Amino acid sequence: MSDRSVIHSTFVVDRVFAATQERVFAAFADPKAKALWFTGPREWRTPVQTFDFRVGGHETNVGGPIEGPRSSFDALYLDIVPGERIIYTYEMHLDERTISESLATIELTPVDGGTRLVLTEQGAYLDGFDKPEWRERGTIDLMDALGASLAG
């Protein structure tokens, strides 16, 4: 039997983008717009993706380094208010091992010059295969990529 553990953690990423709420929301809702920023490093294999952006819909993204391991993101959309809010759960896998389970909430509000995005993530990191600080760093990197795609 292997050692089992769960680390619970919450983090918040708060950003302001020089784009309308509709454009920021579309970066999550439109598969072509999301593909511009929600991706791994260039040296990773081409991801296998599904995208069903609706309440009850699933999104998957499977990729990773050519030499392995395979990283999988599997999300279920729980609540969507166009232009304002997205709530989803997701699990992450390395090969066949579940490494975390998370609840993420994205809130969009207008501010002078653009849109404020507040992403709150509550996670359960399993058996030492993932850590809260790694997930927070990865999410910050994704929000940087989102910002670059909105600016481009």
mmCIF file of N, CA and C in Angstrom, residues 34 49-61 73-78 80 88-91:
data_model
loop_
_atom_site.group_PDB
_atom_site.id
_atom_site.type_symbol
_atom_site.label_atom_id
_atom_site.label_comp_id
_atom_site.label_asym_id
_atom_site.label_seq_id
_atom_site.Cartn_x
_atom_site.Cartn_y
_atom_site.Cartn_z
ATOM 1 N N LYS A 34 -9.371 30.326 -26.899
ATOM 2 C CA LYS A 34 -8.747 29.671 -25.747
ATOM 3 C C LYS A 34 -7.471 28.941 -26.151
ATOM 4 N N GLN A 49 -7.811 17.526 -27.541
ATOM 5 C CA GLN A 49 -8.747 18.390 -26.830
ATOM 6 C C GLN A 49 -10.200 18.090 -27.190
ATOM 7 N N THR A 50 -11.072 18.312 -26.202
ATOM 8 C CA THR A 50 -12.505 18.400 -26.451
ATOM 9 C C THR A 50 -12.959 19.692 -25.787
ATOM 10 N N PHE A 51 -14.040 20.264 -26.298
ATOM 11 C CA PHE A 51 -14.472 21.564 -25.777
ATOM 12 C C PHE A 51 -15.988 21.670 -25.906
ATOM 13 N N ASP A 52 -16.673 21.672 -24.768
ATOM 14 C CA ASP A 52 -18.137 21.791 -24.735
ATOM 15 C C ASP A 52 -18.475 22.815 -23.657
ATOM 16 N N PHE A 53 -18.383 24.091 -24.023
ATOM 17 C CA PHE A 53 -18.526 25.192 -23.079
ATOM 18 C C PHE A 53 -20.007 25.522 -22.880
ATOM 19 N N ARG A 54 -20.598 24.842 -21.918
ATOM 20 C CA ARG A 54 -21.988 25.070 -21.514
ATOM 21 C C ARG A 54 -22.133 24.443 -20.134
ATOM 22 N N VAL A 55 -23.151 24.861 -19.390
ATOM 23 C CA VAL A 55 -23.399 24.246 -18.090
ATOM 24 C C VAL A 55 -23.636 22.751 -18.319
ATOM 25 N N GLY A 56 -22.891 21.921 -17.618
ATOM 26 C CA GLY A 56 -22.944 20.475 -17.804
ATOM 27 C C GLY A 56 -21.984 19.957 -18.857
ATOM 28 N N GLY A 57 -21.321 20.871 -19.576
ATOM 29 C CA GLY A 57 -20.381 20.475 -20.619
ATOM 30 C C GLY A 57 -19.007 20.137 -20.057
ATOM 31 N N HIS A 58 -18.256 19.362 -20.833
ATOM 32 C CA HIS A 58 -16.915 18.930 -20.443
ATOM 33 C C HIS A 58 -15.869 19.528 -21.376
ATOM 34 N N GLU A 59 -14.714 19.756 -20.811
ATOM 35 C CA GLU A 59 -13.539 20.150 -21.583
ATOM 36 C C GLU A 59 -12.399 19.248 -21.168
ATOM 37 N N THR A 60 -11.647 18.757 -22.138
ATOM 38 C CA THR A 60 -10.453 17.979 -21.834
ATOM 39 C C THR A 60 -9.290 18.520 -22.639
ATOM 40 N N ASN A 61 -8.115 18.365 -22.056
ATOM 41 C CA ASN A 61 -6.877 18.758 -22.720
ATOM 42 C C ASN A 61 -5.821 17.769 -22.251
ATOM 43 N N PHE A 73 -6.126 17.360 -18.291
ATOM 44 C CA PHE A 73 -7.040 18.299 -17.645
ATOM 45 C C PHE A 73 -8.429 17.872 -18.063
ATOM 46 N N ASP A 74 -9.312 17.608 -17.089
ATOM 47 C CA ASP A 74 -10.675 17.179 -17.381
ATOM 48 C C ASP A 74 -11.629 18.032 -16.554
ATOM 49 N N ALA A 75 -12.390 18.914 -17.214
ATOM 50 C CA ALA A 75 -13.230 19.896 -16.525
ATOM 51 C C ALA A 75 -14.710 19.642 -16.785
ATOM 52 N N LEU A 76 -15.522 20.062 -15.819
ATOM 53 C CA LEU A 76 -16.976 20.044 -15.920
ATOM 54 C C LEU A 76 -17.471 21.437 -15.560
ATOM 55 N N TYR A 77 -18.207 22.079 -16.471
ATOM 56 C CA TYR A 77 -18.729 23.424 -16.227
ATOM 57 C C TYR A 77 -20.006 23.350 -15.402
ATOM 58 N N LEU A 78 -19.999 24.057 -14.262
ATOM 59 C CA LEU A 78 -21.126 24.034 -13.333
ATOM 60 C C LEU A 78 -22.027 25.254 -13.462
ATOM 61 N N ILE A 80 -22.318 29.178 -15.681
ATOM 62 C CA ILE A 80 -21.797 30.147 -16.646
ATOM 63 C C ILE A 80 -22.793 31.293 -16.739
ATOM 64 N N TYR A 88 -16.263 25.997 -12.579
ATOM 65 C CA TYR A 88 -16.043 24.641 -13.072
ATOM 66 C C TYR A 88 -15.219 23.837 -12.075
ATOM 67 N N THR A 89 -15.386 22.534 -12.140
ATOM 68 C CA THR A 89 -14.511 21.631 -11.405
ATOM 69 C C THR A 89 -13.568 21.014 -12.423
ATOM 70 N N TYR A 90 -12.405 20.608 -11.952
ATOM 71 C CA TYR A 90 -11.515 19.882 -12.851
ATOM 72 C C TYR A 90 -10.591 18.979 -12.068
ATOM 73 N N GLU A 91 -10.185 17.924 -12.749
ATOM 74 C CA GLU A 91 -9.178 17.050 -12.174
ATOM 75 C C GLU A 91 -7.988 17.005 -13.110
#
